[in-house]
Amino acid sequence: MEADKIKESIKRSAKELFRRYGYNKTSVNEIAKKAKIAKATIYKYFDSKEMVLHAILMDYIRVGVDDLIHNPSTETDQETYLSNLILKVSRLTYTICNEFIGWDFIRESANAQEYLKTLSDDLENLLISSFNESSVIDSRIPKENLVFLIKSSKSIVFSFAFTAVSVADVRKYFVSFQKELLPYLVKATVRNS
């Protein structure tokens, strides 16, 4: 039980520092100092600062996705429900990139592309398992169609991080995704149900 408290303390301290100063400007020493532990203790529980960030982000995403899946909105139409669900998950993704990682890290870090690939894959797996467990999603929709929707939406949204020059570009791409691409992806997903 003590290990869980220490890990939570590390994540809580890192989260606060990442939000305040950004991922790049926060050192493992600062995280350890804020958590009131030795630097070596962080490495006992996490392989790197990146893995601390990953644990924070996955906790954040898991809570958000769980809330979206288990507290569905009132739409009964599957297309509307799936569109809104994908948009909300996409906003979660944008929020984590904006608040925790920082666009500078995404654009300038040599490890950013590899890290975002890992995060993207973990998000995809979480969504697939959450969609499969959902009682709100019509069981007549083939699982492979839901996987298609998740994979294609995720790929498009994560590509924003590498193609956008500014936060305004990300917002513009997101609106374009919402209005021009997502409706077709959702129609293709529910078409055979």
mmCIF file with all atom_site columns, C-alpha atoms in Angstrom:
data_model
loop_
_atom_site.group_PDB
_atom_site.id
_atom_site.type_symbol
_atom_site.label_atom_id
_atom_site.label_alt_id
_atom_site.label_comp_id
_atom_site.label_asym_id
_atom_site.label_entity_id
_atom_site.label_seq_id
_atom_site.pdbx_PDB_ins_code
_atom_site.Cartn_x
_atom_site.Cartn_y
_atom_site.Cartn_z
_atom_site.occupancy
_atom_site.B_iso_or_equiv
_atom_site.pdbx_formal_charge
_atom_site.auth_seq_id
_atom_site.auth_comp_id
_atom_site.auth_asym_id
_atom_site.auth_atom_id
_atom_site.pdbx_PDB_model_num
ATOM 1   C CA . MET A 1 1   ? 0.000   0.000  0.000   1.00 0.00 ? 1   MET A CA 1
ATOM 2   C CA . GLU A 1 2   ? 2.872   2.347  0.771   1.00 0.00 ? 2   GLU A CA 1
ATOM 3   C CA . ALA A 1 3   ? 4.137   1.931  -2.805  1.00 0.00 ? 3   ALA A CA 1
ATOM 4   C CA . ASP A 1 4   ? 0.796   3.157  -4.167  1.00 0.00 ? 4   ASP A CA 1
ATOM 5   C CA . LYS A 1 5   ? 0.957   6.266  -1.966  1.00 0.00 ? 5   LYS A CA 1
ATOM 6   C CA . ILE A 1 6   ? 4.498   7.030  -3.119  1.00 0.00 ? 6   ILE A CA 1
ATOM 7   C CA . LYS A 1 7   ? 3.570   6.600  -6.793  1.00 0.00 ? 7   LYS A CA 1
ATOM 8   C CA . GLU A 1 8   ? 0.546   8.863  -6.340  1.00 0.00 ? 8   GLU A CA 1
ATOM 9   C CA . SER A 1 9   ? 2.707   11.469 -4.609  1.00 0.00 ? 9   SER A CA 1
ATOM 10  C CA . ILE A 1 10  ? 5.188   11.390 -7.489  1.00 0.00 ? 10  ILE A CA 1
ATOM 11  C CA . LYS A 1 11  ? 2.427   11.721 -10.082 1.00 0.00 ? 11  LYS A CA 1
ATOM 12  C CA . ARG A 1 12  ? 0.645   14.489 -8.171  1.00 0.00 ? 12  ARG A CA 1
ATOM 13  C CA . SER A 1 13  ? 3.870   16.487 -7.773  1.00 0.00 ? 13  SER A CA 1
ATOM 14  C CA . ALA A 1 14  ? 4.905   15.967 -11.386 1.00 0.00 ? 14  ALA A CA 1
ATOM 15  C CA . LYS A 1 15  ? 1.449   16.892 -12.646 1.00 0.00 ? 15  LYS A CA 1
ATOM 16  C CA . GLU A 1 16  ? 1.532   20.181 -10.788 1.00 0.00 ? 16  GLU A CA 1
ATOM 17  C CA . LEU A 1 17  ? 5.032   20.989 -12.038 1.00 0.00 ? 17  LEU A CA 1
ATOM 18  C CA . PHE A 1 18  ? 4.292   19.951 -15.638 1.00 0.00 ? 18  PHE A CA 1
ATOM 19  C CA . ARG A 1 19  ? 1.218   22.181 -15.671 1.00 0.00 ? 19  ARG A CA 1
ATOM 20  C CA . ARG A 1 20  ? 3.069   25.099 -14.145 1.00 0.00 ? 20  ARG A CA 1
ATOM 21  C CA . TYR A 1 21  ? 6.387   24.919 -16.018 1.00 0.00 ? 21  TYR A CA 1
ATOM 22  C CA . GLY A 1 22  ? 5.851   22.444 -18.842 1.00 0.00 ? 22  GLY A CA 1
ATOM 23  C CA . TYR A 1 23  ? 7.317   19.008 -19.323 1.00 0.00 ? 23  TYR A CA 1
ATOM 24  C CA . ASN A 1 24  ? 10.669  20.149 -20.743 1.00 0.00 ? 24  ASN A CA 1
ATOM 25  C CA . LYS A 1 25  ? 11.359  22.672 -17.990 1.00 0.00 ? 25  LYS A CA 1
ATOM 26  C CA . THR A 1 26  ? 10.581  20.264 -15.140 1.00 0.00 ? 26  THR A CA 1
ATOM 27  C CA . SER A 1 27  ? 13.429  18.103 -13.904 1.00 0.00 ? 27  SER A CA 1
ATOM 28  C CA . VAL A 1 28  ? 13.298  14.819 -12.015 1.00 0.00 ? 28  VAL A CA 1
ATOM 29  C CA . ASN A 1 29  ? 15.105  16.619 -9.153  1.00 0.00 ? 29  ASN A CA 1
ATOM 30  C CA . GLU A 1 30  ? 12.261  19.141 -8.930  1.00 0.00 ? 30  GLU A CA 1
ATOM 31  C CA . ILE A 1 31  ? 9.662   16.365 -8.919  1.00 0.00 ? 31  ILE A CA 1
ATOM 32  C CA . ALA A 1 32  ? 11.533  14.564 -6.129  1.00 0.00 ? 32  ALA A CA 1
ATOM 33  C CA . LYS A 1 33  ? 11.836  17.770 -4.108  1.00 0.00 ? 33  LYS A CA 1
ATOM 34  C CA . LYS A 1 34  ? 8.129   18.552 -4.500  1.00 0.00 ? 34  LYS A CA 1
ATOM 35  C CA . ALA A 1 35  ? 7.172   14.960 -3.550  1.00 0.00 ? 35  ALA A CA 1
ATOM 36  C CA . LYS A 1 36  ? 9.601   15.091 -0.594  1.00 0.00 ? 36  LYS A CA 1
ATOM 37  C CA . ILE A 1 37  ? 11.412  11.944 -1.668  1.00 0.00 ? 37  ILE A CA 1
ATOM 38  C CA . ALA A 1 38  ? 14.836  11.061 -3.018  1.00 0.00 ? 38  ALA A CA 1
ATOM 39  C CA . LYS A 1 39  ? 15.396  11.230 -6.767  1.00 0.00 ? 39  LYS A CA 1
ATOM 40  C CA . ALA A 1 40  ? 16.293  7.513  -6.728  1.00 0.00 ? 40  ALA A CA 1
ATOM 41  C CA . THR A 1 41  ? 12.832  6.736  -5.364  1.00 0.00 ? 41  THR A CA 1
ATOM 42  C CA . ILE A 1 42  ? 11.275  8.082  -8.549  1.00 0.00 ? 42  ILE A CA 1
ATOM 43  C CA . TYR A 1 43  ? 13.396  5.673  -10.585 1.00 0.00 ? 43  TYR A CA 1
ATOM 44  C CA . LYS A 1 44  ? 12.318  2.825  -8.327  1.00 0.00 ? 44  LYS A CA 1
ATOM 45  C CA . TYR A 1 45  ? 8.736   3.314  -9.553  1.00 0.00 ? 45  TYR A CA 1
ATOM 46  C CA . PHE A 1 46  ? 9.204   4.872  -13.008 1.00 0.00 ? 46  PHE A CA 1
ATOM 47  C CA . ASP A 1 47  ? 11.895  4.222  -15.613 1.00 0.00 ? 47  ASP A CA 1
ATOM 48  C CA . SER A 1 48  ? 12.068  7.875  -16.660 1.00 0.00 ? 48  SER A CA 1
ATOM 49  C CA . LYS A 1 49  ? 10.432  11.284 -16.415 1.00 0.00 ? 49  LYS A CA 1
ATOM 50  C CA . GLU A 1 50  ? 8.607   10.362 -19.615 1.00 0.00 ? 50  GLU A CA 1
ATOM 51  C CA . MET A 1 51  ? 7.055   7.344  -17.873 1.00 0.00 ? 51  MET A CA 1
ATOM 52  C CA . VAL A 1 52  ? 5.857   9.577  -15.022 1.00 0.00 ? 52  VAL A CA 1
ATOM 53  C CA . LEU A 1 53  ? 4.199   11.769 -17.646 1.00 0.00 ? 53  LEU A CA 1
ATOM 54  C CA . HIS A 1 54  ? 2.728   8.713  -19.325 1.00 0.00 ? 54  HIS A CA 1
ATOM 55  C CA . ALA A 1 55  ? 1.221   7.455  -16.057 1.00 0.00 ? 55  ALA A CA 1
ATOM 56  C CA . ILE A 1 56  ? -0.334  10.881 -15.407 1.00 0.00 ? 56  ILE A CA 1
ATOM 57  C CA . LEU A 1 57  ? -1.783  11.100 -18.903 1.00 0.00 ? 57  LEU A CA 1
ATOM 58  C CA . MET A 1 58  ? -3.185  7.577  -18.914 1.00 0.00 ? 58  MET A CA 1
ATOM 59  C CA . ASP A 1 59  ? -4.838  8.200  -15.529 1.00 0.00 ? 59  ASP A CA 1
ATOM 60  C CA . TYR A 1 60  ? -6.361  11.394 -16.913 1.00 0.00 ? 60  TYR A CA 1
ATOM 61  C CA . ILE A 1 61  ? -7.522  9.704  -20.121 1.00 0.00 ? 61  ILE A CA 1
ATOM 62  C CA . ARG A 1 62  ? -8.831  6.609  -18.314 1.00 0.00 ? 62  ARG A CA 1
ATOM 63  C CA . VAL A 1 63  ? -10.998 8.732  -16.014 1.00 0.00 ? 63  VAL A CA 1
ATOM 64  C CA . GLY A 1 64  ? -12.242 10.826 -18.922 1.00 0.00 ? 64  GLY A CA 1
ATOM 65  C CA . VAL A 1 65  ? -13.058 7.867  -21.164 1.00 0.00 ? 65  VAL A CA 1
ATOM 66  C CA . ASP A 1 66  ? -14.679 5.970  -18.295 1.00 0.00 ? 66  ASP A CA 1
ATOM 67  C CA . ASP A 1 67  ? -16.870 8.987  -17.566 1.00 0.00 ? 67  ASP A CA 1
ATOM 68  C CA . LEU A 1 68  ? -17.857 9.352  -21.224 1.00 0.00 ? 68  LEU A CA 1
ATOM 69  C CA . ILE A 1 69  ? -18.674 5.663  -21.649 1.00 0.00 ? 69  ILE A CA 1
ATOM 70  C CA . HIS A 1 70  ? -20.469 5.119  -18.355 1.00 0.00 ? 70  HIS A CA 1
ATOM 71  C CA . ASN A 1 71  ? -22.298 8.449  -18.206 1.00 0.00 ? 71  ASN A CA 1
ATOM 72  C CA . PRO A 1 72  ? -23.543 8.757  -21.768 1.00 0.00 ? 72  PRO A CA 1
ATOM 73  C CA . SER A 1 73  ? -25.315 11.806 -23.044 1.00 0.00 ? 73  SER A CA 1
ATOM 74  C CA . THR A 1 74  ? -28.966 11.596 -23.987 1.00 0.00 ? 74  THR A CA 1
ATOM 75  C CA . GLU A 1 75  ? -28.536 11.014 -27.737 1.00 0.00 ? 75  GLU A CA 1
ATOM 76  C CA . THR A 1 76  ? -30.272 7.860  -28.846 1.00 0.00 ? 76  THR A CA 1
ATOM 77  C CA . ASP A 1 77  ? -29.107 8.043  -32.441 1.00 0.00 ? 77  ASP A CA 1
ATOM 78  C CA . GLN A 1 78  ? -25.906 5.961  -32.733 1.00 0.00 ? 78  GLN A CA 1
ATOM 79  C CA . GLU A 1 79  ? -24.296 8.292  -35.276 1.00 0.00 ? 79  GLU A CA 1
ATOM 80  C CA . THR A 1 80  ? -24.758 11.310 -33.025 1.00 0.00 ? 80  THR A CA 1
ATOM 81  C CA . TYR A 1 81  ? -23.652 9.370  -29.963 1.00 0.00 ? 81  TYR A CA 1
ATOM 82  C CA . LEU A 1 82  ? -20.490 8.036  -31.643 1.00 0.00 ? 82  LEU A CA 1
ATOM 83  C CA . SER A 1 83  ? -19.649 11.428 -33.172 1.00 0.00 ? 83  SER A CA 1
ATOM 84  C CA . ASN A 1 84  ? -19.968 13.145 -29.818 1.00 0.00 ? 84  ASN A CA 1
ATOM 85  C CA . LEU A 1 85  ? -17.993 10.403 -28.084 1.00 0.00 ? 85  LEU A CA 1
ATOM 86  C CA . ILE A 1 86  ? -15.117 10.624 -30.581 1.00 0.00 ? 86  ILE A CA 1
ATOM 87  C CA . LEU A 1 87  ? -15.142 14.442 -30.333 1.00 0.00 ? 87  LEU A CA 1
ATOM 88  C CA . LYS A 1 88  ? -15.006 14.340 -26.544 1.00 0.00 ? 88  LYS A CA 1
ATOM 89  C CA . VAL A 1 89  ? -12.141 11.837 -26.580 1.00 0.00 ? 89  VAL A CA 1
ATOM 90  C CA . SER A 1 90  ? -10.368 13.985 -29.166 1.00 0.00 ? 90  SER A CA 1
ATOM 91  C CA . ARG A 1 91  ? -10.760 17.014 -26.899 1.00 0.00 ? 91  ARG A CA 1
ATOM 92  C CA . LEU A 1 92  ? -9.256  14.970 -24.066 1.00 0.00 ? 92  LEU A CA 1
ATOM 93  C CA . THR A 1 93  ? -6.305  14.249 -26.330 1.00 0.00 ? 93  THR A CA 1
ATOM 94  C CA . TYR A 1 94  ? -5.951  17.924 -27.209 1.00 0.00 ? 94  TYR A CA 1
ATOM 95  C CA . THR A 1 95  ? -6.157  18.874 -23.536 1.00 0.00 ? 95  THR A CA 1
ATOM 96  C CA . ILE A 1 96  ? -3.385  16.514 -22.532 1.00 0.00 ? 96  ILE A CA 1
ATOM 97  C CA . CYS A 1 97  ? -1.161  17.748 -25.331 1.00 0.00 ? 97  CYS A CA 1
ATOM 98  C CA . ASN A 1 98  ? -1.877  21.350 -24.419 1.00 0.00 ? 98  ASN A CA 1
ATOM 99  C CA . GLU A 1 99  ? -1.841  21.170 -20.605 1.00 0.00 ? 99  GLU A CA 1
ATOM 100 C CA . PHE A 1 100 ? 0.602   18.420 -19.720 1.00 0.00 ? 100 PHE A CA 1
ATOM 101 C CA . ILE A 1 101 ? 2.999   17.821 -22.586 1.00 0.00 ? 101 ILE A CA 1
ATOM 102 C CA . GLY A 1 102 ? 3.197   21.238 -24.202 1.00 0.00 ? 102 GLY A CA 1
ATOM 103 C CA . TRP A 1 103 ? 3.395   21.957 -27.897 1.00 0.00 ? 103 TRP A CA 1
ATOM 104 C CA . ASP A 1 104 ? 7.088   22.874 -27.663 1.00 0.00 ? 104 ASP A CA 1
ATOM 105 C CA . PHE A 1 105 ? 7.938   19.346 -26.508 1.00 0.00 ? 105 PHE A CA 1
ATOM 106 C CA . ILE A 1 106 ? 5.810   17.865 -29.276 1.00 0.00 ? 106 ILE A CA 1
ATOM 107 C CA . ARG A 1 107 ? 7.449   19.929 -31.992 1.00 0.00 ? 107 ARG A CA 1
ATOM 108 C CA . GLU A 1 108 ? 11.024  20.104 -30.719 1.00 0.00 ? 108 GLU A CA 1
ATOM 109 C CA . SER A 1 109 ? 11.813  16.943 -28.781 1.00 0.00 ? 109 SER A CA 1
ATOM 110 C CA . ALA A 1 110 ? 13.556  14.096 -30.566 1.00 0.00 ? 110 ALA A CA 1
ATOM 111 C CA . ASN A 1 111 ? 11.543  11.641 -28.448 1.00 0.00 ? 111 ASN A CA 1
ATOM 112 C CA . ALA A 1 112 ? 8.159   13.308 -29.012 1.00 0.00 ? 112 ALA A CA 1
ATOM 113 C CA . GLN A 1 113 ? 7.128   11.305 -32.047 1.00 0.00 ? 113 GLN A CA 1
ATOM 114 C CA . GLU A 1 114 ? 7.991   7.984  -30.411 1.00 0.00 ? 114 GLU A CA 1
ATOM 115 C CA . TYR A 1 115 ? 6.305   9.044  -27.182 1.00 0.00 ? 115 TYR A CA 1
ATOM 116 C CA . LEU A 1 116 ? 3.112   10.199 -28.911 1.00 0.00 ? 116 LEU A CA 1
ATOM 117 C CA . LYS A 1 117 ? 3.015   6.895  -30.814 1.00 0.00 ? 117 LYS A CA 1
ATOM 118 C CA . THR A 1 118 ? 3.089   5.025  -27.479 1.00 0.00 ? 118 THR A CA 1
ATOM 119 C CA . LEU A 1 119 ? 0.432   7.318  -26.016 1.00 0.00 ? 119 LEU A CA 1
ATOM 120 C CA . SER A 1 120 ? -1.666  6.985  -29.154 1.00 0.00 ? 120 SER A CA 1
ATOM 121 C CA . ASP A 1 121 ? -1.461  3.178  -29.070 1.00 0.00 ? 121 ASP A CA 1
ATOM 122 C CA . ASP A 1 122 ? -2.382  3.049  -25.380 1.00 0.00 ? 122 ASP A CA 1
ATOM 123 C CA . LEU A 1 123 ? -5.318  5.390  -25.995 1.00 0.00 ? 123 LEU A CA 1
ATOM 124 C CA . GLU A 1 124 ? -6.455  3.213  -28.892 1.00 0.00 ? 124 GLU A CA 1
ATOM 125 C CA . ASN A 1 125 ? -6.357  0.068  -26.747 1.00 0.00 ? 125 ASN A CA 1
ATOM 126 C CA . LEU A 1 126 ? -8.241  1.797  -23.945 1.00 0.00 ? 126 LEU A CA 1
ATOM 127 C CA . LEU A 1 127 ? -10.927 3.027  -26.344 1.00 0.00 ? 127 LEU A CA 1
ATOM 128 C CA . ILE A 1 128 ? -11.356 -0.338 -28.029 1.00 0.00 ? 128 ILE A CA 1
ATOM 129 C CA . SER A 1 129 ? -11.807 -2.118 -24.709 1.00 0.00 ? 129 SER A CA 1
ATOM 130 C CA . SER A 1 130 ? -14.133 0.633  -23.421 1.00 0.00 ? 130 SER A CA 1
ATOM 131 C CA . PHE A 1 131 ? -16.253 0.563  -26.586 1.00 0.00 ? 131 PHE A CA 1
ATOM 132 C CA . ASN A 1 132 ? -16.460 -3.230 -26.389 1.00 0.00 ? 132 ASN A CA 1
ATOM 133 C CA . GLU A 1 133 ? -17.684 -3.034 -22.785 1.00 0.00 ? 133 GLU A CA 1
ATOM 134 C CA . SER A 1 134 ? -20.196 -0.256 -23.434 1.00 0.00 ? 134 SER A CA 1
ATOM 135 C CA . SER A 1 135 ? -23.858 -1.139 -23.203 1.00 0.00 ? 135 SER A CA 1
ATOM 136 C CA . VAL A 1 136 ? -24.805 2.093  -24.968 1.00 0.00 ? 136 VAL A CA 1
ATOM 137 C CA . ILE A 1 137 ? -23.121 1.317  -28.284 1.00 0.00 ? 137 ILE A CA 1
ATOM 138 C CA . ASP A 1 138 ? -25.400 -0.730 -30.508 1.00 0.00 ? 138 ASP A CA 1
ATOM 139 C CA . SER A 1 139 ? -24.227 -4.351 -30.398 1.00 0.00 ? 139 SER A CA 1
ATOM 140 C CA . ARG A 1 140 ? -25.192 -4.733 -34.074 1.00 0.00 ? 140 ARG A CA 1
ATOM 141 C CA . ILE A 1 141 ? -22.310 -2.462 -35.079 1.00 0.00 ? 141 ILE A CA 1
ATOM 142 C CA . PRO A 1 142 ? -19.482 -4.800 -36.059 1.00 0.00 ? 142 PRO A CA 1
ATOM 143 C CA . LYS A 1 143 ? -16.476 -4.595 -33.734 1.00 0.00 ? 143 LYS A CA 1
ATOM 144 C CA . GLU A 1 144 ? -14.149 -4.125 -36.694 1.00 0.00 ? 144 GLU A CA 1
ATOM 145 C CA . ASN A 1 145 ? -16.150 -1.022 -37.680 1.00 0.00 ? 145 ASN A CA 1
ATOM 146 C CA . LEU A 1 146 ? -15.665 0.441  -34.197 1.00 0.00 ? 146 LEU A CA 1
ATOM 147 C CA . VAL A 1 147 ? -11.946 -0.364 -34.373 1.00 0.00 ? 147 VAL A CA 1
ATOM 148 C CA . PHE A 1 148 ? -11.827 1.402  -37.762 1.00 0.00 ? 148 PHE A CA 1
ATOM 149 C CA . LEU A 1 149 ? -13.513 4.484  -36.287 1.00 0.00 ? 149 LEU A CA 1
ATOM 150 C CA . ILE A 1 150 ? -11.162 4.592  -33.304 1.00 0.00 ? 150 ILE A CA 1
ATOM 151 C CA . LYS A 1 151 ? -7.968  3.999  -35.309 1.00 0.00 ? 151 LYS A CA 1
ATOM 152 C CA . SER A 1 152 ? -8.767  6.459  -38.080 1.00 0.00 ? 152 SER A CA 1
ATOM 153 C CA . SER A 1 153 ? -9.991  9.209  -35.730 1.00 0.00 ? 153 SER A CA 1
ATOM 154 C CA . LYS A 1 154 ? -7.013  8.744  -33.437 1.00 0.00 ? 154 LYS A CA 1
ATOM 155 C CA . SER A 1 155 ? -4.544  8.868  -36.332 1.00 0.00 ? 155 SER A CA 1
ATOM 156 C CA . ILE A 1 156 ? -6.069  12.052 -37.700 1.00 0.00 ? 156 ILE A CA 1
ATOM 157 C CA . VAL A 1 157 ? -6.215  13.824 -34.334 1.00 0.00 ? 157 VAL A CA 1
ATOM 158 C CA . PHE A 1 158 ? -2.663  12.838 -33.345 1.00 0.00 ? 158 PHE A CA 1
ATOM 159 C CA . SER A 1 159 ? -1.359  14.029 -36.712 1.00 0.00 ? 159 SER A CA 1
ATOM 160 C CA . PHE A 1 160 ? -2.394  17.559 -35.701 1.00 0.00 ? 160 PHE A CA 1
ATOM 161 C CA . ALA A 1 161 ? 0.444   17.613 -33.186 1.00 0.00 ? 161 ALA A CA 1
ATOM 162 C CA . PHE A 1 162 ? 3.042   17.173 -35.923 1.00 0.00 ? 162 PHE A CA 1
ATOM 163 C CA . THR A 1 163 ? 1.561   19.234 -38.731 1.00 0.00 ? 163 THR A CA 1
ATOM 164 C CA . ALA A 1 164 ? 0.338   22.283 -36.821 1.00 0.00 ? 164 ALA A CA 1
ATOM 165 C CA . VAL A 1 165 ? 2.590   25.288 -36.487 1.00 0.00 ? 165 VAL A CA 1
ATOM 166 C CA . SER A 1 166 ? 0.498   26.977 -33.820 1.00 0.00 ? 166 SER A CA 1
ATOM 167 C CA . VAL A 1 167 ? -2.320  26.290 -31.384 1.00 0.00 ? 167 VAL A CA 1
ATOM 168 C CA . ALA A 1 168 ? -4.612  28.165 -33.794 1.00 0.00 ? 168 ALA A CA 1
ATOM 169 C CA . ASP A 1 169 ? -3.695  25.627 -36.503 1.00 0.00 ? 169 ASP A CA 1
ATOM 170 C CA . VAL A 1 170 ? -4.596  22.758 -34.177 1.00 0.00 ? 170 VAL A CA 1
ATOM 171 C CA . ARG A 1 171 ? -7.998  24.331 -33.520 1.00 0.00 ? 171 ARG A CA 1
ATOM 172 C CA . LYS A 1 172 ? -8.555  24.876 -37.250 1.00 0.00 ? 172 LYS A CA 1
ATOM 173 C CA . TYR A 1 173 ? -7.641  21.253 -38.036 1.00 0.00 ? 173 TYR A CA 1
ATOM 174 C CA . PHE A 1 174 ? -9.882  20.043 -35.238 1.00 0.00 ? 174 PHE A CA 1
ATOM 175 C CA . VAL A 1 175 ? -12.886 21.976 -36.588 1.00 0.00 ? 175 VAL A CA 1
ATOM 176 C CA . SER A 1 176 ? -12.160 20.589 -40.044 1.00 0.00 ? 176 SER A CA 1
ATOM 177 C CA . PHE A 1 177 ? -12.020 17.059 -38.629 1.00 0.00 ? 177 PHE A CA 1
ATOM 178 C CA . GLN A 1 178 ? -15.301 17.600 -36.768 1.00 0.00 ? 178 GLN A CA 1
ATOM 179 C CA . LYS A 1 179 ? -17.212 19.023 -39.718 1.00 0.00 ? 179 LYS A CA 1
ATOM 180 C CA . GLU A 1 180 ? -15.646 17.376 -42.748 1.00 0.00 ? 180 GLU A CA 1
ATOM 181 C CA . LEU A 1 181 ? -14.170 13.998 -41.813 1.00 0.00 ? 181 LEU A CA 1
ATOM 182 C CA . LEU A 1 182 ? -15.851 12.647 -38.698 1.00 0.00 ? 182 LEU A CA 1
ATOM 183 C CA . PRO A 1 183 ? -19.380 12.481 -40.151 1.00 0.00 ? 183 PRO A CA 1
ATOM 184 C CA . TYR A 1 184 ? -18.137 10.184 -42.931 1.00 0.00 ? 184 TYR A CA 1
ATOM 185 C CA . LEU A 1 185 ? -16.131 8.007  -40.556 1.00 0.00 ? 185 LEU A CA 1
ATOM 186 C CA . VAL A 1 186 ? -19.156 7.555  -38.283 1.00 0.00 ? 186 VAL A CA 1
ATOM 187 C CA . LYS A 1 187 ? -21.498 6.817  -41.205 1.00 0.00 ? 187 LYS A CA 1
ATOM 188 C CA . ALA A 1 188 ? -19.081 4.142  -42.416 1.00 0.00 ? 188 ALA A CA 1
ATOM 189 C CA . THR A 1 189 ? -18.976 2.693  -38.885 1.00 0.00 ? 189 THR A CA 1
ATOM 190 C CA . VAL A 1 190 ? -22.740 2.345  -38.381 1.00 0.00 ? 190 VAL A CA 1
ATOM 191 C CA . ARG A 1 191 ? -23.635 1.619  -42.009 1.00 0.00 ? 191 ARG A CA 1
ATOM 192 C CA . ASN A 1 192 ? -23.694 -2.175 -41.624 1.00 0.00 ? 192 ASN A CA 1
ATOM 193 C CA . SER A 1 193 ? -25.613 -2.314 -38.345 1.00 0.00 ? 193 SER A CA 1
#
